[in-house]
PDB file of C-alpha atoms in Angstrom:
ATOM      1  CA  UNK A  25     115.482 -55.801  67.501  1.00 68.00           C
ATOM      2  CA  UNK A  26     116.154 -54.275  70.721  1.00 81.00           C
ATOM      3  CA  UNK A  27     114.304 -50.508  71.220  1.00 93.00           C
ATOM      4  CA  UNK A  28     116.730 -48.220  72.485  1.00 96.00           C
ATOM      5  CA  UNK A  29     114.884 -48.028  76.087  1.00 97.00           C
ATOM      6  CA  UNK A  30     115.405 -51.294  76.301  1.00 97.00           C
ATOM      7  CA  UNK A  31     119.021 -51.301  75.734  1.00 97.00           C
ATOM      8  CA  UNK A  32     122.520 -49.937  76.896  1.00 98.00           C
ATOM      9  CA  UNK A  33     121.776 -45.871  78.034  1.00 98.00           C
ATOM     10  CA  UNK A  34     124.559 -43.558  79.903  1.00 98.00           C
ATOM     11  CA  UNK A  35     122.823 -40.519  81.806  1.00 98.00           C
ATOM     12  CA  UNK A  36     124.917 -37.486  83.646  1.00 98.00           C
ATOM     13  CA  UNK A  37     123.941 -34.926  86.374  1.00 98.00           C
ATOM     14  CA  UNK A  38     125.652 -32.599  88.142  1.00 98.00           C
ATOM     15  CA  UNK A  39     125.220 -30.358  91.479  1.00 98.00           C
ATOM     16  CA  UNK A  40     126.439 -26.521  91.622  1.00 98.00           C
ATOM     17  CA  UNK A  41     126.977 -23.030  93.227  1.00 98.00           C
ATOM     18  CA  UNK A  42     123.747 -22.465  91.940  1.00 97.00           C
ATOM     19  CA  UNK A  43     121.215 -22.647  88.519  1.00 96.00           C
ATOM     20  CA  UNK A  44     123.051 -19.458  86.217  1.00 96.00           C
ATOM     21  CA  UNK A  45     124.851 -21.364  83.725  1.00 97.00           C
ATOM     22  CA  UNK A  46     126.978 -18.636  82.435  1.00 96.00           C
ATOM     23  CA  UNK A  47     128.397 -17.832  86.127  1.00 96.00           C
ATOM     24  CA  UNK A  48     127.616 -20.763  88.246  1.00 98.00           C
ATOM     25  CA  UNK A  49     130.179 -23.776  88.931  1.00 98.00           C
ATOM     26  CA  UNK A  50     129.931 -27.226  88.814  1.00 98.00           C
ATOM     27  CA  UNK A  51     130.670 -28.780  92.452  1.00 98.00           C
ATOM     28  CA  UNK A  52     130.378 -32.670  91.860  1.00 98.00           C
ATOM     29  CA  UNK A  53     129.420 -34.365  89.045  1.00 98.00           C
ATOM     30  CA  UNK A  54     128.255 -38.395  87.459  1.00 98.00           C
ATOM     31  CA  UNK A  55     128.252 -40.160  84.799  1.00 98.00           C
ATOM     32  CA  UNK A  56     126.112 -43.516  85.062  1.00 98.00           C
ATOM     33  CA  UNK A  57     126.341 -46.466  82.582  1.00 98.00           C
ATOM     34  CA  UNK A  58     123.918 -48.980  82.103  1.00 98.00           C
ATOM     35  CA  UNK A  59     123.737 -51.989  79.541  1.00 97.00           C
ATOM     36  CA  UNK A  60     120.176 -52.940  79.852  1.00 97.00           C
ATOM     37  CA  UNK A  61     117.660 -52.784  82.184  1.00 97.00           C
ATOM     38  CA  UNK A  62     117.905 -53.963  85.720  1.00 95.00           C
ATOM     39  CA  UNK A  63     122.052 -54.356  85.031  1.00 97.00           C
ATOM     40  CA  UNK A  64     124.379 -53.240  87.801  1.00 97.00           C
ATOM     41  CA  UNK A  65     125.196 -49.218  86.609  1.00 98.00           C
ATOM     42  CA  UNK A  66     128.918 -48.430  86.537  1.00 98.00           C
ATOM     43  CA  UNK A  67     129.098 -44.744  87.932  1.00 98.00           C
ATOM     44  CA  UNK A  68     131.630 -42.426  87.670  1.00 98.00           C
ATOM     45  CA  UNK A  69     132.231 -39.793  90.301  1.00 98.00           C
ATOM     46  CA  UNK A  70     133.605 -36.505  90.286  1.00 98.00           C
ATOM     47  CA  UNK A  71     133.929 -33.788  93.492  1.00 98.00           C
ATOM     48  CA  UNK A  72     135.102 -30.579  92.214  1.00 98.00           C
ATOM     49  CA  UNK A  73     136.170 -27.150  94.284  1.00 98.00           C
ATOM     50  CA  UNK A  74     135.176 -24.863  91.834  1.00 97.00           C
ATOM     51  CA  UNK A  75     137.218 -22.105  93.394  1.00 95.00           C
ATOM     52  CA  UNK A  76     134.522 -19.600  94.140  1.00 96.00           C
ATOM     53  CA  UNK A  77     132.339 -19.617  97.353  1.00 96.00           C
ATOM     54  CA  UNK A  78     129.603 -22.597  97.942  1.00 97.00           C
ATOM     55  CA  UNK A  79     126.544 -20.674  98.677  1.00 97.00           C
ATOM     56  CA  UNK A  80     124.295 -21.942 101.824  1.00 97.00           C
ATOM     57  CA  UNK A  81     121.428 -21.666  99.133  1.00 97.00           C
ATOM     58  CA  UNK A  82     123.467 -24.298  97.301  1.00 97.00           C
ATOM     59  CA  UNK A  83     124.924 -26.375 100.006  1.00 97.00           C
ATOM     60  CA  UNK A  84     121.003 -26.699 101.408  1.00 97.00           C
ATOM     61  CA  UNK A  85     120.165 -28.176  97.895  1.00 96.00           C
ATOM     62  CA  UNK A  86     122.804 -30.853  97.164  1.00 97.00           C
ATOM     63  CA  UNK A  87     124.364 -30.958 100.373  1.00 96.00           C
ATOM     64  CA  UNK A  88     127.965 -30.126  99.645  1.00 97.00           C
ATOM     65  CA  UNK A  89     129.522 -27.270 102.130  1.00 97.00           C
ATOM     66  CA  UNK A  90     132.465 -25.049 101.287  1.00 96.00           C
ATOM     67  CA  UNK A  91     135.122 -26.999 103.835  1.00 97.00           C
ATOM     68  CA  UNK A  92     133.863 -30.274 101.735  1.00 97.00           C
ATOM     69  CA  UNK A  93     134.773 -28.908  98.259  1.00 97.00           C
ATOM     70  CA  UNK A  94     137.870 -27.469  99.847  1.00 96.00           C
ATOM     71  CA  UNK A  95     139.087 -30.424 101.498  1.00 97.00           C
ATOM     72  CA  UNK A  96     137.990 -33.310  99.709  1.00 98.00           C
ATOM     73  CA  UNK A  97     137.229 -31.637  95.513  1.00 98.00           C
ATOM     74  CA  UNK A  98     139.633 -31.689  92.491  1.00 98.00           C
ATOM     75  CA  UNK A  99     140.523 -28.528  90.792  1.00 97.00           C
ATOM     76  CA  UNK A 100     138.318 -27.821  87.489  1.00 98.00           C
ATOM     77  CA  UNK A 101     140.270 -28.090  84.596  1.00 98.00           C
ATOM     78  CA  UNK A 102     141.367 -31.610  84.594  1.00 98.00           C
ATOM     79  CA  UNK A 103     137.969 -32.978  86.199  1.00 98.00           C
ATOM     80  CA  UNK A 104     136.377 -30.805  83.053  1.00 98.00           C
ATOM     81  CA  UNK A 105     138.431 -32.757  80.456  1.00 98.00           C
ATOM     82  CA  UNK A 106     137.885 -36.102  82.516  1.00 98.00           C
ATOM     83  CA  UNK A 107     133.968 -35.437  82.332  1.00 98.00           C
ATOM     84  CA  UNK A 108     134.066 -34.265  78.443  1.00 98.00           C
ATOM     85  CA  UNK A 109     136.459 -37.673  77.707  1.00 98.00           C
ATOM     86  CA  UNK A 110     134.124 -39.768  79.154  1.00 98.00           C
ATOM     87  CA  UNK A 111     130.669 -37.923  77.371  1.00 98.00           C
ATOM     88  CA  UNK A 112     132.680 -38.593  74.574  1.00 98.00           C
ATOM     89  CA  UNK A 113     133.121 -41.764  74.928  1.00 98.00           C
ATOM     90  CA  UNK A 114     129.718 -42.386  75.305  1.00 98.00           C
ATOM     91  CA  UNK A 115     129.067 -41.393  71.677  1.00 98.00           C
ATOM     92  CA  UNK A 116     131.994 -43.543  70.341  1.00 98.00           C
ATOM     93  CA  UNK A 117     130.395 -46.520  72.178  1.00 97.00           C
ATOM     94  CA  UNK A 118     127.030 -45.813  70.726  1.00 96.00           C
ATOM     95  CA  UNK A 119     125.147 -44.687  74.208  1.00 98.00           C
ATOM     96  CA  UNK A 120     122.557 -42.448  73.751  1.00 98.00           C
ATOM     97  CA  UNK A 121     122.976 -39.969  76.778  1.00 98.00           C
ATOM     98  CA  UNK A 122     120.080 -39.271  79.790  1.00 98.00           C
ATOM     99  CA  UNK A 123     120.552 -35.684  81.081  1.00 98.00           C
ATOM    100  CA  UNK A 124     117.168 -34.263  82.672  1.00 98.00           C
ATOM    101  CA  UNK A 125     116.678 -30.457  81.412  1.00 98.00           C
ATOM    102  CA  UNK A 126     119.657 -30.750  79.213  1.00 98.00           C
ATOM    103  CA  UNK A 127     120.605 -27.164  78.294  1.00 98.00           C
ATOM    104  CA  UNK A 128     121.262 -26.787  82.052  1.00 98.00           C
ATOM    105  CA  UNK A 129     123.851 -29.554  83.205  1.00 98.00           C
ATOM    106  CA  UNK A 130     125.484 -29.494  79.408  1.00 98.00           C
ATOM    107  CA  UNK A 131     125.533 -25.791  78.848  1.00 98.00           C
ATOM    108  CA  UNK A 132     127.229 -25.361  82.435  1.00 98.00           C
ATOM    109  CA  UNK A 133     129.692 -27.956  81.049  1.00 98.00           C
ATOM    110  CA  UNK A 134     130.722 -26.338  78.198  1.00 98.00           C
ATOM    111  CA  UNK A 135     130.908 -22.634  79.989  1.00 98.00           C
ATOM    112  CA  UNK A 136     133.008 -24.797  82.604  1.00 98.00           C
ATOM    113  CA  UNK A 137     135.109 -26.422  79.797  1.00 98.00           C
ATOM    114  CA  UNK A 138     135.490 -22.476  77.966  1.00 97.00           C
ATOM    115  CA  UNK A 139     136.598 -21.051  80.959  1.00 97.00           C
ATOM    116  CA  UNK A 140     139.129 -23.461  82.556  1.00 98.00           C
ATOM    117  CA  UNK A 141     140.286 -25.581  79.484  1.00 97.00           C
ATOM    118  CA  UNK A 142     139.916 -22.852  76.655  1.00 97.00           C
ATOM    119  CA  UNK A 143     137.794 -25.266  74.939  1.00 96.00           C
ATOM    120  CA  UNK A 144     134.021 -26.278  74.368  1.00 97.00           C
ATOM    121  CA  UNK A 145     131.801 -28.927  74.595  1.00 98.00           C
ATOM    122  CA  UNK A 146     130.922 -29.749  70.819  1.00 97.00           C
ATOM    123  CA  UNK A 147     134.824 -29.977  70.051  1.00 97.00           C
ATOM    124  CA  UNK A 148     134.461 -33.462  71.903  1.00 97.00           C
ATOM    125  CA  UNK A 149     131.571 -34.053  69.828  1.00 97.00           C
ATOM    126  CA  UNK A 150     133.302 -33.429  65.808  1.00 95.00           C
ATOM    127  CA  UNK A 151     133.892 -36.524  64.955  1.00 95.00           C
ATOM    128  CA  UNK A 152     131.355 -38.665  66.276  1.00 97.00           C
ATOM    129  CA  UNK A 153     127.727 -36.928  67.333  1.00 97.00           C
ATOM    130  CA  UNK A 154     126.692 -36.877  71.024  1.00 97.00           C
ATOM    131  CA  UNK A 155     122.688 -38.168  71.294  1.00 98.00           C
ATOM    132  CA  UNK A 156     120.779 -36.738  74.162  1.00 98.00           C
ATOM    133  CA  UNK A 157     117.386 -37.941  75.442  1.00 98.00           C
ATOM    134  CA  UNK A 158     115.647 -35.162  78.170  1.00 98.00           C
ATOM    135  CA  UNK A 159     113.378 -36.731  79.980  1.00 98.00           C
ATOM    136  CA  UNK A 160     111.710 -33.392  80.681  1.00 98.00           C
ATOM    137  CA  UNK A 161     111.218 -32.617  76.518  1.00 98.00           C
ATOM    138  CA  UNK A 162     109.627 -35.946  75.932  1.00 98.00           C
ATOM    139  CA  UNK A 163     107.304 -36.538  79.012  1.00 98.00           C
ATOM    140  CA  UNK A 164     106.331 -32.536  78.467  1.00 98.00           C
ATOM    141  CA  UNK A 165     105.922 -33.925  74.812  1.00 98.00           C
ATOM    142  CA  UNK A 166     103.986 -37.106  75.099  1.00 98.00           C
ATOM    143  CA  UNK A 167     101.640 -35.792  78.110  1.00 98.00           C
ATOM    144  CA  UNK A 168     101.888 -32.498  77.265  1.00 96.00           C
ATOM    145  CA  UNK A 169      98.165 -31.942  79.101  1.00 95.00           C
ATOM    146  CA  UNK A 170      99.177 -33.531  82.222  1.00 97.00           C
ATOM    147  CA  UNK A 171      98.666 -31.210  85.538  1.00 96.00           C
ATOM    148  CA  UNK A 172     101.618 -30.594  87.793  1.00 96.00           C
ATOM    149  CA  UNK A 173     105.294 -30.110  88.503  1.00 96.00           C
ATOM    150  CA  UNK A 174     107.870 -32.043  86.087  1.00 97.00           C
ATOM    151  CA  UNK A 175     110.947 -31.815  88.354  1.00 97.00           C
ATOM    152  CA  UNK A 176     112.884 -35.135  88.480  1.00 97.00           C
ATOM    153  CA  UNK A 177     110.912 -36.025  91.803  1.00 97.00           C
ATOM    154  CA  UNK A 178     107.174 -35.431  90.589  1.00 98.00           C
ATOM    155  CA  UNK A 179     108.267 -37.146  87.289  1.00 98.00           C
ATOM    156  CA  UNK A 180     109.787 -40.319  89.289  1.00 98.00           C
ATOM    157  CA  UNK A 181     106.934 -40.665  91.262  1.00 97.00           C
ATOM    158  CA  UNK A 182     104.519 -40.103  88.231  1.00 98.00           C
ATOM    159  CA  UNK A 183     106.822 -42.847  86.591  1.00 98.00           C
ATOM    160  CA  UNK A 184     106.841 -44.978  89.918  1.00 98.00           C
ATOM    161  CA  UNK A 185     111.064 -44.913  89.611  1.00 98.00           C
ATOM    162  CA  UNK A 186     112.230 -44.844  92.808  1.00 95.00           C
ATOM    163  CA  UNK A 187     114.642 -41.637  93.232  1.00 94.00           C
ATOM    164  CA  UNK A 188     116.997 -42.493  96.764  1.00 89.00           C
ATOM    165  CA  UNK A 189     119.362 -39.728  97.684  1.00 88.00           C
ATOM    166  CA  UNK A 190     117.813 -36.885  95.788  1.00 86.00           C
ATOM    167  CA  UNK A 191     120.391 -34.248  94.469  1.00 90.00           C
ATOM    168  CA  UNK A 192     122.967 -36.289  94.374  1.00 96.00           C
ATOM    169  CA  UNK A 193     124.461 -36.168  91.276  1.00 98.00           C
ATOM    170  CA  UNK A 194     124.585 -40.377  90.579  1.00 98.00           C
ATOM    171  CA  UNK A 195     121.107 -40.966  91.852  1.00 97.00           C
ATOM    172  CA  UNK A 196     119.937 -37.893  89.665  1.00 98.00           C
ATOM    173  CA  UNK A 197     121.474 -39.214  86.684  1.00 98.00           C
ATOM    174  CA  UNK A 198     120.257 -43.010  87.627  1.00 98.00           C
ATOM    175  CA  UNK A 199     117.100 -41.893  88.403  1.00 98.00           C
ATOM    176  CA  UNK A 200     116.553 -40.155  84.802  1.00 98.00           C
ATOM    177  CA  UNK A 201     117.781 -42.686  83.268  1.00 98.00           C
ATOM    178  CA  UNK A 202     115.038 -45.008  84.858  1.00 98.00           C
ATOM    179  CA  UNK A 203     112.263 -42.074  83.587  1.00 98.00           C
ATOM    180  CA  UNK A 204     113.949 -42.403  79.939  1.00 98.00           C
ATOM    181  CA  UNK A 205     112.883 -46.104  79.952  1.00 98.00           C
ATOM    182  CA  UNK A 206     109.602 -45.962  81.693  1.00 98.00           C
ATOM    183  CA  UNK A 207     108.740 -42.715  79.091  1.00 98.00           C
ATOM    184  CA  UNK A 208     109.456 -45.599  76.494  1.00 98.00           C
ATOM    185  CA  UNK A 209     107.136 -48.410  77.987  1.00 97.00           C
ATOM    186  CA  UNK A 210     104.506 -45.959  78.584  1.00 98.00           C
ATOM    187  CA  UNK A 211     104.531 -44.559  74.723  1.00 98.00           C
ATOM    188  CA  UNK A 212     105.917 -47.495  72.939  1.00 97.00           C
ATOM    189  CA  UNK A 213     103.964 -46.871  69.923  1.00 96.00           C
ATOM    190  CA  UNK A 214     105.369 -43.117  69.755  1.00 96.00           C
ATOM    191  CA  UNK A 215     108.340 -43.881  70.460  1.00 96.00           C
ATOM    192  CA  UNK A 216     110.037 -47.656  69.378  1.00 93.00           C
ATOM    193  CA  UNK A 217     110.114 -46.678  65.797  1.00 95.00           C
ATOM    194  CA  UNK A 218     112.465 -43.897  66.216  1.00 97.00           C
ATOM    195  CA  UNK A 219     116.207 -44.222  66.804  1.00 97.00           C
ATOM    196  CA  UNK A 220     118.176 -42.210  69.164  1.00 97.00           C
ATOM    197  CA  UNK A 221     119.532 -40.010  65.987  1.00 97.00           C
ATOM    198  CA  UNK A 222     116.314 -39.299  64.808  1.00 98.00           C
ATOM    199  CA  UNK A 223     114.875 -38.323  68.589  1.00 98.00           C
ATOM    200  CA  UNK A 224     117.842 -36.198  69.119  1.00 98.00           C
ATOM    201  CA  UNK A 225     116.891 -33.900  66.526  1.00 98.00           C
ATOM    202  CA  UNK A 226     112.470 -33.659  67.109  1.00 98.00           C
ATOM    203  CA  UNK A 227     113.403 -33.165  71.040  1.00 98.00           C
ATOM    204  CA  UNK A 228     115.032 -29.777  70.227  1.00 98.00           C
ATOM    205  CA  UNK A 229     111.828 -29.010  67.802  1.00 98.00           C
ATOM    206  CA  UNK A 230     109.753 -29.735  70.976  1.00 98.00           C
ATOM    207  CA  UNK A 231     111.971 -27.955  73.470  1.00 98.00           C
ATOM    208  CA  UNK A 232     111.804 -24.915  71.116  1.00 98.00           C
ATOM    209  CA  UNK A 233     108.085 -24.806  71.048  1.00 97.00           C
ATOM    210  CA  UNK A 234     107.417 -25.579  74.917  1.00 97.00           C
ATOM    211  CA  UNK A 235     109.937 -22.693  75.540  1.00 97.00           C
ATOM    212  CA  UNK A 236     107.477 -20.540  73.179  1.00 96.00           C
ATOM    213  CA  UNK A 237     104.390 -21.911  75.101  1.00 95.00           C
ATOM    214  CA  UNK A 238     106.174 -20.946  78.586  1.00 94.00           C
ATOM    215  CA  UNK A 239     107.643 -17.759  77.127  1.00 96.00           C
ATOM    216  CA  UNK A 240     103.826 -16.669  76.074  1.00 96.00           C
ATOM    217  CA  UNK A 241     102.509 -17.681  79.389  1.00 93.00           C
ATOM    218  CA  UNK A 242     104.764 -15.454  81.162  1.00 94.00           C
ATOM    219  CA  UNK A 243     103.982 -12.799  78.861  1.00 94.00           C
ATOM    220  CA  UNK A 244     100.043 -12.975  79.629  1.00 95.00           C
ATOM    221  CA  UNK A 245     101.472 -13.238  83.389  1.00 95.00           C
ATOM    222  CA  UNK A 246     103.290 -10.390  83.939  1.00 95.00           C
ATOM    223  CA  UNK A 247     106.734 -12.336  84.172  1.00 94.00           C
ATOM    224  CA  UNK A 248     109.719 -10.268  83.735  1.00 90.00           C
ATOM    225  CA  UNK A 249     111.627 -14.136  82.358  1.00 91.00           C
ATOM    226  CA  UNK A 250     113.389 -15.047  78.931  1.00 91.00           C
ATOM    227  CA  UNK A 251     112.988 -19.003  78.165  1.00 94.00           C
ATOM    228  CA  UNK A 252     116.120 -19.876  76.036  1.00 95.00           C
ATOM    229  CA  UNK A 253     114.745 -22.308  72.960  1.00 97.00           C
ATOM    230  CA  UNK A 254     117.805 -23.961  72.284  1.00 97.00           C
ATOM    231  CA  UNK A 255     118.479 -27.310  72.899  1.00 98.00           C
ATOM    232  CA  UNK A 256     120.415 -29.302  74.092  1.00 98.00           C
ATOM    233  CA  UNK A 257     123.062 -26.717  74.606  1.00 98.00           C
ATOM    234  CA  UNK A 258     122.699 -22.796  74.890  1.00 97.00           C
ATOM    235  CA  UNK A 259     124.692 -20.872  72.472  1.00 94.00           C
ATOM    236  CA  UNK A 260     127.942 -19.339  73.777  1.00 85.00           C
ATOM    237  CA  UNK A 261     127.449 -15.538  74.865  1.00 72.00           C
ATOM    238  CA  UNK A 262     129.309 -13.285  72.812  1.00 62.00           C
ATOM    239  CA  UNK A 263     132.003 -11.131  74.839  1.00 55.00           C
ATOM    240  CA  UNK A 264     131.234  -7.727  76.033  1.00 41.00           C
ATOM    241  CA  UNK A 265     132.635  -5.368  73.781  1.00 35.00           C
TER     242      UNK A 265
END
């Protein structure tokens, strides 16, 4: 029986106005299909103008400018549903879903989806359960002693995936995809006995207690910072009374 690194995997990124998920936008976005390894990827683009200023921060990042989103981008609410339709899909078809640090790209999502579509993310997800693998949970689970950064790029070249076009939002999402399946070559006996379902639900035990780890450490360090344990998707804010 096929493992499921070795099989058909979807993976999504996107690029923004910057890294606050309850205020920042989503600029362009991908979602990347692939059967099996080494098959061609099927990628779905989206270019949004999110309607609020691109900040130079921002545009130095993923290299999108204002004139760009304004000139070439879609308005939000109907790329939002488009994006949601096609997660969804994904979990009809069976595709366990790639998205590196998780509670970023799918919490902005949903606080995209809330705010232009008066809707959320899990309504897409009622019917038929959306499974994420984060490459960043299990490599920070499986080497959890390893020195050094775990951004996309250091864990590509840890990985020896190549990563071409950095912070764009299809090579992102291709690239973490490629992580996913080396993780599962590199741990096979951690990690071929357990099915997407059942990984779904230990990742967000093991984001929960690397949040604690990092949320002591900045304790002992003086670090005014609150690490969010939830996973994959933040909880909604409640509204300001």
């Amino acid at each position: 029986m096929t493992c499921w690194y070795e099989g058909p995997l979807a993976a999504f990124d996107t690029e923004t106005t910057g890294v606050d998920v309850e205020t920042d936008r989503i600029v362009s976005a991908a979602v990347v299909v692939q059967e099996a390894p080494g098959a061609r990827p099927r990628v779905t683009r989206w270019l949004v103008n999110p309607g609020v200023p691109v900040p130079a921060a921002a545009t130095a990042v993923h290299g999108l400018t204002q004139e760009q989103v304004q000139r070439n981008g879609r308005w939000p609410s109907p790329v939002m549903d488009e994006i949601a339709r096609q997660l969804a899909e994904q979990a009809v078809r069976g595709r366990p879903l790639v998205v590196m640090n998780a509670p970023f790209d799918l919490t902005l999502l949903d606080r995209e989806l809330r705010r232009h579509r008066a809707s959320s993310l899990c309504r897409w997800f009622e019917s038929t359960p959306l499974f994420v693998l984060d490459p960043l949970v299990l490599d920070k689970h499986l080497d959890r002693y390893r020195k050094g950064r775990r951004t996309l790029g250091a864990l590509c070249a840890h990985y020896e995936v190549p990563l071409d076009g950095a912070h764009d939002a299809a090579a992102d999402a291709l690239a973490a995809m490629e992580v996913v399946r080396a993780v599962g070559r590199r741990f096979p006996a951690r990690l071929e006995r357990l099915s997407p379902a059942e990984l779904h639900t230990l990742q967000a035990v093991w984001h929960a207690a690397q949040a604690r780890g990092l949320q002591a450490w900045f304790a002992r360090t003086g670090t005014e910072e609150t690490v969010d344990p939830a996973w994959p998707l933040r909880p909604n804010l409640p509204a300001a009374a």
